[in-house]
PDB file of C-alpha atoms in Angstrom:
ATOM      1  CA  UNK U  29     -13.980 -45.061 -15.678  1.00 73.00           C
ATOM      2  CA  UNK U  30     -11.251 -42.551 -16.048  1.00 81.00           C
ATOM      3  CA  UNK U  31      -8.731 -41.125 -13.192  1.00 89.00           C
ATOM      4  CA  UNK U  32      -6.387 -38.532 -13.592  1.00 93.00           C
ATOM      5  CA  UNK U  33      -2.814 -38.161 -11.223  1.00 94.00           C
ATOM      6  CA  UNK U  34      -1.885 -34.285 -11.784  1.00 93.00           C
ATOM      7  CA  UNK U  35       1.291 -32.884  -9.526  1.00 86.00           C
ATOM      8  CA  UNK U  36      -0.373 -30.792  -6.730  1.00 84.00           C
ATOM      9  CA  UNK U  37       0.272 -26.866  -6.149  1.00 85.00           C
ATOM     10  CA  UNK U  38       0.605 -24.335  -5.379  1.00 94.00           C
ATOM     11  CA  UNK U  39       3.137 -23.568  -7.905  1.00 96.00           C
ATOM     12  CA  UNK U  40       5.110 -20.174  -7.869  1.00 97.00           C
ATOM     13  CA  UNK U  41       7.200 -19.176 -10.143  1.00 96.00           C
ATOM     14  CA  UNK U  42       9.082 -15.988 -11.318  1.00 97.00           C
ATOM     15  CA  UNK U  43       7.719 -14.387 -15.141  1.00 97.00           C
ATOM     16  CA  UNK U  44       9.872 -15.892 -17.727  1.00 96.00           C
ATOM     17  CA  UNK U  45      10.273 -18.879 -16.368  1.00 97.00           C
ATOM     18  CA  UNK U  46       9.580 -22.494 -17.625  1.00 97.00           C
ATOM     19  CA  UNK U  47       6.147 -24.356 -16.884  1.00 97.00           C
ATOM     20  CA  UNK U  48       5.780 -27.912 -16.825  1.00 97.00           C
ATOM     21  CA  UNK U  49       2.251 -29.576 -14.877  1.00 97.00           C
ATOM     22  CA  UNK U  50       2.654 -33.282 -15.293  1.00 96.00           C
ATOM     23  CA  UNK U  51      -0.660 -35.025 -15.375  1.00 96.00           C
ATOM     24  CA  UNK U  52      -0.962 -39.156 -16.351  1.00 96.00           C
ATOM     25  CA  UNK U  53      -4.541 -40.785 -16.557  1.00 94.00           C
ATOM     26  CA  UNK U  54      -5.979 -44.163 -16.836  1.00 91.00           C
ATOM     27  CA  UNK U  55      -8.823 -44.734 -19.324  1.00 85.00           C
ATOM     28  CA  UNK U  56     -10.894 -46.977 -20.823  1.00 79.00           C
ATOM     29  CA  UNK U  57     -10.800 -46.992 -24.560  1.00 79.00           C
ATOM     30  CA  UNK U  58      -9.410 -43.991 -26.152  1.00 82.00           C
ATOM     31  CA  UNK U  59     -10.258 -41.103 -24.839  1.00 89.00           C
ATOM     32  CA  UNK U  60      -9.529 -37.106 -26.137  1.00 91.00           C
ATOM     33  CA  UNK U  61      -7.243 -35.102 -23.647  1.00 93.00           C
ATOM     34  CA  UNK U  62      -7.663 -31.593 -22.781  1.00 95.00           C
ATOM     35  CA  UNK U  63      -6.243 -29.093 -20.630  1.00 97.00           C
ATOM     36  CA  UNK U  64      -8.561 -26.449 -19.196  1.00 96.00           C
ATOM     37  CA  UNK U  65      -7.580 -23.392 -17.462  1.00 97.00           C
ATOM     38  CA  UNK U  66      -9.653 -21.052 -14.470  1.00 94.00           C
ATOM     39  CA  UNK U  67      -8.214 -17.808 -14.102  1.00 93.00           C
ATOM     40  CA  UNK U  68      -9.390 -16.087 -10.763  1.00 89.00           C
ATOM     41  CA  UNK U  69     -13.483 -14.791 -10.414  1.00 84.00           C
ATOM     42  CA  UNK U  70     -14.044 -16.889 -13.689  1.00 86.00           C
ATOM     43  CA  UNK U  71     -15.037 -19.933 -15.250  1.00 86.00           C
ATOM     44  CA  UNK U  72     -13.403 -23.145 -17.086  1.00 93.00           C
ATOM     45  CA  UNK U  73     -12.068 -22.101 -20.135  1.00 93.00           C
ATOM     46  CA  UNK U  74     -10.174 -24.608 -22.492  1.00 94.00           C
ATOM     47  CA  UNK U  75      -6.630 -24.222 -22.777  1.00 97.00           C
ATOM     48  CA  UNK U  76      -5.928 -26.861 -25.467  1.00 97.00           C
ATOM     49  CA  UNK U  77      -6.671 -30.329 -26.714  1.00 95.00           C
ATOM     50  CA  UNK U  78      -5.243 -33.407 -28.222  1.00 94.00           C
ATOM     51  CA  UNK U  79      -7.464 -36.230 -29.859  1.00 91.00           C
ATOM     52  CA  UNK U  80      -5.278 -38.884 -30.823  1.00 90.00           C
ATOM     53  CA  UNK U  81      -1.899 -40.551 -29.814  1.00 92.00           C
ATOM     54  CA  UNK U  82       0.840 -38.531 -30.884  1.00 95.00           C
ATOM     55  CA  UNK U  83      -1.098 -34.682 -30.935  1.00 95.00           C
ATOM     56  CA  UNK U  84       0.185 -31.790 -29.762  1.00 97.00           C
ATOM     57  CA  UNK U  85      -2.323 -28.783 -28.388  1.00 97.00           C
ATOM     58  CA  UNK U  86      -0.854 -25.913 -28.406  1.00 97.00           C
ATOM     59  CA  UNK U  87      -2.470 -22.311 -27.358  1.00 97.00           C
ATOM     60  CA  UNK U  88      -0.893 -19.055 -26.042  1.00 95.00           C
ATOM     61  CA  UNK U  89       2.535 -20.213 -25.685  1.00 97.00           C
ATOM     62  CA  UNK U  90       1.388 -23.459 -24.346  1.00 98.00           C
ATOM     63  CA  UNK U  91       1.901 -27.114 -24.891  1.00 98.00           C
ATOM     64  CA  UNK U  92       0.977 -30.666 -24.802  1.00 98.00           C
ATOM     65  CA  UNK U  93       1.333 -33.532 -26.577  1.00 97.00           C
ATOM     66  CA  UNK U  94      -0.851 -37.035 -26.282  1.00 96.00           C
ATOM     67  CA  UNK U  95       1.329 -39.988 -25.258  1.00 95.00           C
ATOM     68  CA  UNK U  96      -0.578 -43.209 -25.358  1.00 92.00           C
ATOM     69  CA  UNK U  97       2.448 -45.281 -24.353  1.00 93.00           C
ATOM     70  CA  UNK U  98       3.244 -43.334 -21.038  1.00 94.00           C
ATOM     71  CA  UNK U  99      -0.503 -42.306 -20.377  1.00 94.00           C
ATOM     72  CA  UNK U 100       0.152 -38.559 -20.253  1.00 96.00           C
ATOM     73  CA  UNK U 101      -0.528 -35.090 -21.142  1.00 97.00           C
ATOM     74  CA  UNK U 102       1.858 -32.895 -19.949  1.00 97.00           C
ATOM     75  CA  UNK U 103       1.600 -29.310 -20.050  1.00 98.00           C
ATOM     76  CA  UNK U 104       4.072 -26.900 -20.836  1.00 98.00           C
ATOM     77  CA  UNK U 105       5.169 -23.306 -21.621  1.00 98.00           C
ATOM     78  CA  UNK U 106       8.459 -21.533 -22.433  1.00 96.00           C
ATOM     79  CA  UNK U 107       8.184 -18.165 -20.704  1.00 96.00           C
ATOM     80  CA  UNK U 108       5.295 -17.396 -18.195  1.00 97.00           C
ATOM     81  CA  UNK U 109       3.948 -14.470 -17.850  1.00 97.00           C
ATOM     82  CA  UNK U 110       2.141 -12.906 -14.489  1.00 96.00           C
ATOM     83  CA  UNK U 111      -1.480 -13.105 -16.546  1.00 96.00           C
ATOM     84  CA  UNK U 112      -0.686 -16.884 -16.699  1.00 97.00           C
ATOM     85  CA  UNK U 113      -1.416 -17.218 -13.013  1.00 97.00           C
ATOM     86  CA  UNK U 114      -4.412 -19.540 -12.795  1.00 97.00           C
ATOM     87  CA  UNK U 115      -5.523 -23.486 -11.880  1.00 96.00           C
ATOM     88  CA  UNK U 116      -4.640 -25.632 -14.392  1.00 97.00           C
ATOM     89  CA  UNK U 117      -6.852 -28.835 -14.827  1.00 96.00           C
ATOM     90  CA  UNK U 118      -6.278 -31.994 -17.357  1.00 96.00           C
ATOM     91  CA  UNK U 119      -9.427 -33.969 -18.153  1.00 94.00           C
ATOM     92  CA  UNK U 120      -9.863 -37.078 -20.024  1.00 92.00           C
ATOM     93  CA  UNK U 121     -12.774 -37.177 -22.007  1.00 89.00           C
ATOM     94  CA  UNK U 122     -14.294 -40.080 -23.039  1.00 81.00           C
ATOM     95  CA  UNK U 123     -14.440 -41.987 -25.924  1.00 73.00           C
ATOM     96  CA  UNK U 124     -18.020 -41.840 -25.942  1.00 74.00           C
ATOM     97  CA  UNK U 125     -20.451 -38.879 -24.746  1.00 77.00           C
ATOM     98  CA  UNK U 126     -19.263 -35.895 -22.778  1.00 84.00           C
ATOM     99  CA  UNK U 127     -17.973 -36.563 -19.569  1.00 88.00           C
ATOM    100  CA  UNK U 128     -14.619 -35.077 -18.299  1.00 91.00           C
ATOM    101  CA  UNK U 129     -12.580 -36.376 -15.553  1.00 92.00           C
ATOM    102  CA  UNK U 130     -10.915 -33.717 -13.811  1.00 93.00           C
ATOM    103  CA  UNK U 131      -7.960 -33.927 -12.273  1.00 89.00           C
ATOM    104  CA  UNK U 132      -7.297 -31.648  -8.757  1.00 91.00           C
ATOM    105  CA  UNK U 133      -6.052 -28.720 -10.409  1.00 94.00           C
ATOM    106  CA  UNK U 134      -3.215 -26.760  -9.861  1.00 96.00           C
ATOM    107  CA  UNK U 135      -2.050 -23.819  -8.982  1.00 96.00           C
ATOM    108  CA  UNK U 136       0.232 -21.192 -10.546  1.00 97.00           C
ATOM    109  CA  UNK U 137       1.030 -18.274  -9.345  1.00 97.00           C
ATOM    110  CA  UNK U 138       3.483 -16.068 -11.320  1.00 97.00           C
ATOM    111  CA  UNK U 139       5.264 -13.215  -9.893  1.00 96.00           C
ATOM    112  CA  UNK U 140       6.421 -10.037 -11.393  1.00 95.00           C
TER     113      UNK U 140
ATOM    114  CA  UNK V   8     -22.337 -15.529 -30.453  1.00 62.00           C
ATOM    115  CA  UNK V   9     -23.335 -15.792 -26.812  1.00 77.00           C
ATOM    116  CA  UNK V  10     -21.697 -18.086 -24.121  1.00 93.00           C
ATOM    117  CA  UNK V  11     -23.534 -20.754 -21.792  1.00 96.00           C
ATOM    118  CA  UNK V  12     -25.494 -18.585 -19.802  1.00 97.00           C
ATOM    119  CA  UNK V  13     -25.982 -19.845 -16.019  1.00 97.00           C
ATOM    120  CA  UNK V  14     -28.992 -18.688 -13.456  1.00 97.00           C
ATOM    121  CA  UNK V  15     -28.707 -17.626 -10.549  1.00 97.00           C
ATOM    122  CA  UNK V  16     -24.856 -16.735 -10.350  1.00 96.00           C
ATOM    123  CA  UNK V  17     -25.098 -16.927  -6.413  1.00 97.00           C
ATOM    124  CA  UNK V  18     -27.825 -18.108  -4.068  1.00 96.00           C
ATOM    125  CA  UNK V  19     -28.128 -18.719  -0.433  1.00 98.00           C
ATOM    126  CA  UNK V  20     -30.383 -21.231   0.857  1.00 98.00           C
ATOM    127  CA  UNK V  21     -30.970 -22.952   4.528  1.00 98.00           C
ATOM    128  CA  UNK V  22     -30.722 -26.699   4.935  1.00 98.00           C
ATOM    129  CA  UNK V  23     -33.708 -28.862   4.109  1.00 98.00           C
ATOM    130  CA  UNK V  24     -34.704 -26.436   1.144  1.00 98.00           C
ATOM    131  CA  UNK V  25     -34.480 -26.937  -2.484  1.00 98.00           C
ATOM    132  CA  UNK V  26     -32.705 -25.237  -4.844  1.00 98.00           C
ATOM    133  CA  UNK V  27     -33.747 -25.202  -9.429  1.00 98.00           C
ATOM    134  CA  UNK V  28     -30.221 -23.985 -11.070  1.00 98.00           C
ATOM    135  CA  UNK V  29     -30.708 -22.939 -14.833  1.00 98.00           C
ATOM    136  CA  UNK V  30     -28.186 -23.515 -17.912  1.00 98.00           C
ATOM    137  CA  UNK V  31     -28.857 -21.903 -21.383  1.00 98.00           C
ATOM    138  CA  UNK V  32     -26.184 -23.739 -23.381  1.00 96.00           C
ATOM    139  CA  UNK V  33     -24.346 -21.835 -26.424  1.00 95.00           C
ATOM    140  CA  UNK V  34     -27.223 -21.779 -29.343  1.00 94.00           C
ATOM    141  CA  UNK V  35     -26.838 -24.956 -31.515  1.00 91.00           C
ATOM    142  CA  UNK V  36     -24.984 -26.993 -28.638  1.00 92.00           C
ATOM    143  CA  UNK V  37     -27.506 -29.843 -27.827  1.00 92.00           C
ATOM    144  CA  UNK V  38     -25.030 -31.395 -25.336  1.00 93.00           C
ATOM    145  CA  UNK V  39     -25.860 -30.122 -21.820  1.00 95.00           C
ATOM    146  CA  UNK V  40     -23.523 -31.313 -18.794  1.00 95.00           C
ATOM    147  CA  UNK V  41     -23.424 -30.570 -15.142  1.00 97.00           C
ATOM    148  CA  UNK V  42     -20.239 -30.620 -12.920  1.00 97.00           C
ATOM    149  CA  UNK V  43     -19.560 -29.738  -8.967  1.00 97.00           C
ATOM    150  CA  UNK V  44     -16.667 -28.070  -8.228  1.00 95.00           C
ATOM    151  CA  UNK V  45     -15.604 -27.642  -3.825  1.00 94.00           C
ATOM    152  CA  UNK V  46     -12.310 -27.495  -2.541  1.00 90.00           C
ATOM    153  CA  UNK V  47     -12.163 -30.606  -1.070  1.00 88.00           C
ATOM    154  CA  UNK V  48     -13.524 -32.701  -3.909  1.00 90.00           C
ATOM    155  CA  UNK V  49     -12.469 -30.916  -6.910  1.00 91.00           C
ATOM    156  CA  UNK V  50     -14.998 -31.288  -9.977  1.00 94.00           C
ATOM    157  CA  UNK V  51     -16.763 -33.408 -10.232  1.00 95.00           C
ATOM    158  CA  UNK V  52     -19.443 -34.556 -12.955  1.00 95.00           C
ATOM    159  CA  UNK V  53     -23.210 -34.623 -12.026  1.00 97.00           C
ATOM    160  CA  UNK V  54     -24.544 -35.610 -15.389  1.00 94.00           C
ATOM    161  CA  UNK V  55     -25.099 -35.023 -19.151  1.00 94.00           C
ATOM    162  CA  UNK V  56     -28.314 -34.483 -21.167  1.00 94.00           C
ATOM    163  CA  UNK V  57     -28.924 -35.020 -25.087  1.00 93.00           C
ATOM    164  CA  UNK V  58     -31.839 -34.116 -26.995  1.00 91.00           C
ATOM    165  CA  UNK V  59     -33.621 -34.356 -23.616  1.00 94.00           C
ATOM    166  CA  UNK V  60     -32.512 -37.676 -22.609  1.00 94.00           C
ATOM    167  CA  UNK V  61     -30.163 -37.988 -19.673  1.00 94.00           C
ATOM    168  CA  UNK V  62     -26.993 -40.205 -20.959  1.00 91.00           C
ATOM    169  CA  UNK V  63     -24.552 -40.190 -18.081  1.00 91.00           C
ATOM    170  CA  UNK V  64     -24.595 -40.020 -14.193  1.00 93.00           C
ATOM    171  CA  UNK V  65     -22.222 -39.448 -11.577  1.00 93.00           C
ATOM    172  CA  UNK V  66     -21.952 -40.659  -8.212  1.00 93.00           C
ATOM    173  CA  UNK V  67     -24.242 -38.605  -6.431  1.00 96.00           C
ATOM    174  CA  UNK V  68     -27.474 -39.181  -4.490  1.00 96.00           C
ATOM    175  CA  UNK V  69     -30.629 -39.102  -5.897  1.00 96.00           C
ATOM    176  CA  UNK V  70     -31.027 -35.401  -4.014  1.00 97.00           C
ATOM    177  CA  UNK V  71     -29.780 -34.483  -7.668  1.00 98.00           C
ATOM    178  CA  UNK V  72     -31.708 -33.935 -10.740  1.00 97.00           C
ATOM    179  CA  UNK V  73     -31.834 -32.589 -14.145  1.00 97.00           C
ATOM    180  CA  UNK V  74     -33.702 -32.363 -16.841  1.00 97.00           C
ATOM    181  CA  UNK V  75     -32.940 -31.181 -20.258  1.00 97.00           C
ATOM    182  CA  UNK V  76     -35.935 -29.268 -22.755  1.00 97.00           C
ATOM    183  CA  UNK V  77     -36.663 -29.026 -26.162  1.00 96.00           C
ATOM    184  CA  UNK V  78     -34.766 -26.065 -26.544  1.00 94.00           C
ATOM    185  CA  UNK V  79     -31.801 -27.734 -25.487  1.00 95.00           C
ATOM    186  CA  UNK V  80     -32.154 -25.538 -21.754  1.00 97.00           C
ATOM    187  CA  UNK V  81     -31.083 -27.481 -18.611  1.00 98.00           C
ATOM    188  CA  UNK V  82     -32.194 -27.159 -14.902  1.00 98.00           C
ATOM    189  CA  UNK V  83     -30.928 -29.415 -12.432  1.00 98.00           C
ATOM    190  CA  UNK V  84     -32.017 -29.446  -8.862  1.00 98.00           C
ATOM    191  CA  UNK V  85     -30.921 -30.480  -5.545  1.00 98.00           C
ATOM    192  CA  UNK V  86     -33.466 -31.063  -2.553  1.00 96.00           C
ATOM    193  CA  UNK V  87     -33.326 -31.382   0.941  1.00 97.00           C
ATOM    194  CA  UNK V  88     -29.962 -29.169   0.885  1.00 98.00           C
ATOM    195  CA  UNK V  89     -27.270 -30.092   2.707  1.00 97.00           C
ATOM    196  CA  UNK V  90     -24.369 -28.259   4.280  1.00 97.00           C
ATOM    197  CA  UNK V  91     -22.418 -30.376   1.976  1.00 96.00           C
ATOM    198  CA  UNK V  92     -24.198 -29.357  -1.124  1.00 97.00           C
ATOM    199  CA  UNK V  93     -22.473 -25.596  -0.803  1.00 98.00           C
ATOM    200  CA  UNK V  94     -20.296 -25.572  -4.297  1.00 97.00           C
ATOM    201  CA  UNK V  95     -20.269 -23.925  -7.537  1.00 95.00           C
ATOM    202  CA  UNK V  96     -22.326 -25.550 -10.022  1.00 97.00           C
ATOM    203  CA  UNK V  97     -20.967 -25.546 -13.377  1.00 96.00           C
ATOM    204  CA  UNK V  98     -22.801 -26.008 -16.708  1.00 96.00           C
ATOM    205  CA  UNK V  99     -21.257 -27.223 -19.538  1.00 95.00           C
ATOM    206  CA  UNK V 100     -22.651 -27.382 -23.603  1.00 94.00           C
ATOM    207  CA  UNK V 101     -21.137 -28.928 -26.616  1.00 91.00           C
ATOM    208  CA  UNK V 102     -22.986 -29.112 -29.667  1.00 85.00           C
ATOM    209  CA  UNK V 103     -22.391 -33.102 -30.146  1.00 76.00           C
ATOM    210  CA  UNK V 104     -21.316 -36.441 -28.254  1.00 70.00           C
ATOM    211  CA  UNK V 105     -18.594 -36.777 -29.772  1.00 67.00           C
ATOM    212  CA  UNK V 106     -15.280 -37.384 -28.094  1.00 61.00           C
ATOM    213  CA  UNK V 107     -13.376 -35.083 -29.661  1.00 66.00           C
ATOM    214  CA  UNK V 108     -15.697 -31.809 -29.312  1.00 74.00           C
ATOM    215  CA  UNK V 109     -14.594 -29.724 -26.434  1.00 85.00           C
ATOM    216  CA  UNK V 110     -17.002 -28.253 -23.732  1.00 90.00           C
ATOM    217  CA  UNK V 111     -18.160 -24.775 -22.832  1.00 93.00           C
ATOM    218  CA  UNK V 112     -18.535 -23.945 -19.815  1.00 95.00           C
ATOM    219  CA  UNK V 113     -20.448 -21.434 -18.057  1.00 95.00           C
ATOM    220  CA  UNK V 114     -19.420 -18.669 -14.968  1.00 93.00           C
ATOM    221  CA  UNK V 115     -21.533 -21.319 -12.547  1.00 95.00           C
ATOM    222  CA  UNK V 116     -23.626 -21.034 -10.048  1.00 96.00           C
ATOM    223  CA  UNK V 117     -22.717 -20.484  -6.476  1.00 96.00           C
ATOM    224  CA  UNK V 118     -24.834 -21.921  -4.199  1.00 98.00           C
ATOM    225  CA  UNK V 119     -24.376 -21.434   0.008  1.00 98.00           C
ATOM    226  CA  UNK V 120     -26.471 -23.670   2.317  1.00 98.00           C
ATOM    227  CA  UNK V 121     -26.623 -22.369   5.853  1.00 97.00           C
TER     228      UNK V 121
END
């Protein structure tokens, strides 16, 4: 099955500053990558998603791009902002069915 | 169009009781999956129903069910709680199987054994 290796938290950082989460996985087959995000009192929401080797996601300033030779999904943004203070999870999805293989999440934490 | 719609949002139960969690998935989505997320374990997947057929299972004990209905509705239940079982269960629809689709997930339910 899957496994995903995603830098720990908490991470705190001032607004404006540059983002990076590193996350690698191991995988059977070839599997769709996705970043979701959980912003505090609420649920999983999806952040963005790559398919194939070679995609970038990109949603609301952030970043990713699939690389199949380094096994990773790195996610990234320019400028953060205190409303991007949430977990971040990467998840492997399968090639077939619907499973996702979180990753431990981490923590941002943006101040003002 | 409405989100996936989870039952109860928080419950409280006592050890050695059972506990029926309800998922209405986005309408259309026949996809149903079940994750549990704790702080020391993270998320982690329970299982996925299709057109009322269970296709994948995690590593869990067989205290775990679902089941999946015509309607494309979920339940899953736990019995004979556990202090252990105290998590938030999240429900997640996508209207296919395919790899690419991306899942919706629901607010979860919160479920306290004491």
């Amino acid at each position: 099955g899957n496994s995903v290796t995603q830098m720990e938290g908490p991470v705190t950082l001032s607004e404006e500053a540059f983002l990076t989460i590193n996350c690698t996985y191991t995988a059977t087959g070839y599997p769709s990558l996705f970043w979701y995000v959980q912003y505090p009192g609420e649920g999983l929401q999806l952040l963005l998603k790559a398919t194939k080797a070679d995609d970038k996601g990109s949603n609301k300033g952030f970043e990713a791009t699939y690389r199949k030779e380094t096994t990773s999904f790195h996610l990234e943004k320019g400028s953060v902002q205190v409303s991007d203070s949430a977990v971040y999870f990467c998840a492997p999805k399968e090639a077939a069915g619907n499973k996702l293989t979180f990753g431990g999440g981490t923590r941002v934490l943006v101040k003002p | 169009k409405a989100g996936v719609t989870q039952t109860p949002r928080y419950l409280i139960k006592t050890r050695g009781q059972q506990v029926t969690l309800s998922c209405s998935p986005i309408s259309g989505h026949r996809s149903v999956s079940w994750y549990q997320q704790t702080p020391g374990q993270g998320l982690q997947f329970l299982f996925e129903y299709f057109s009322e057929t269970q296709r994948n299972k995690g590593n869990f004990p067989g205290r775990f069910s679902g089941r999946q209905f015509s309607n494309s509705r979920s339940e899953m239940n736990v019995s004979t709680l556990e202090l252990g079982d105290s998590a938030l269960y999240l429900c997640a629809s996508s209207w296919g199987q395919g790899n690419t689709g991306e899942l919706f997930f629901g607010e979860g339910s919160r479920l306290t054994v004491l």
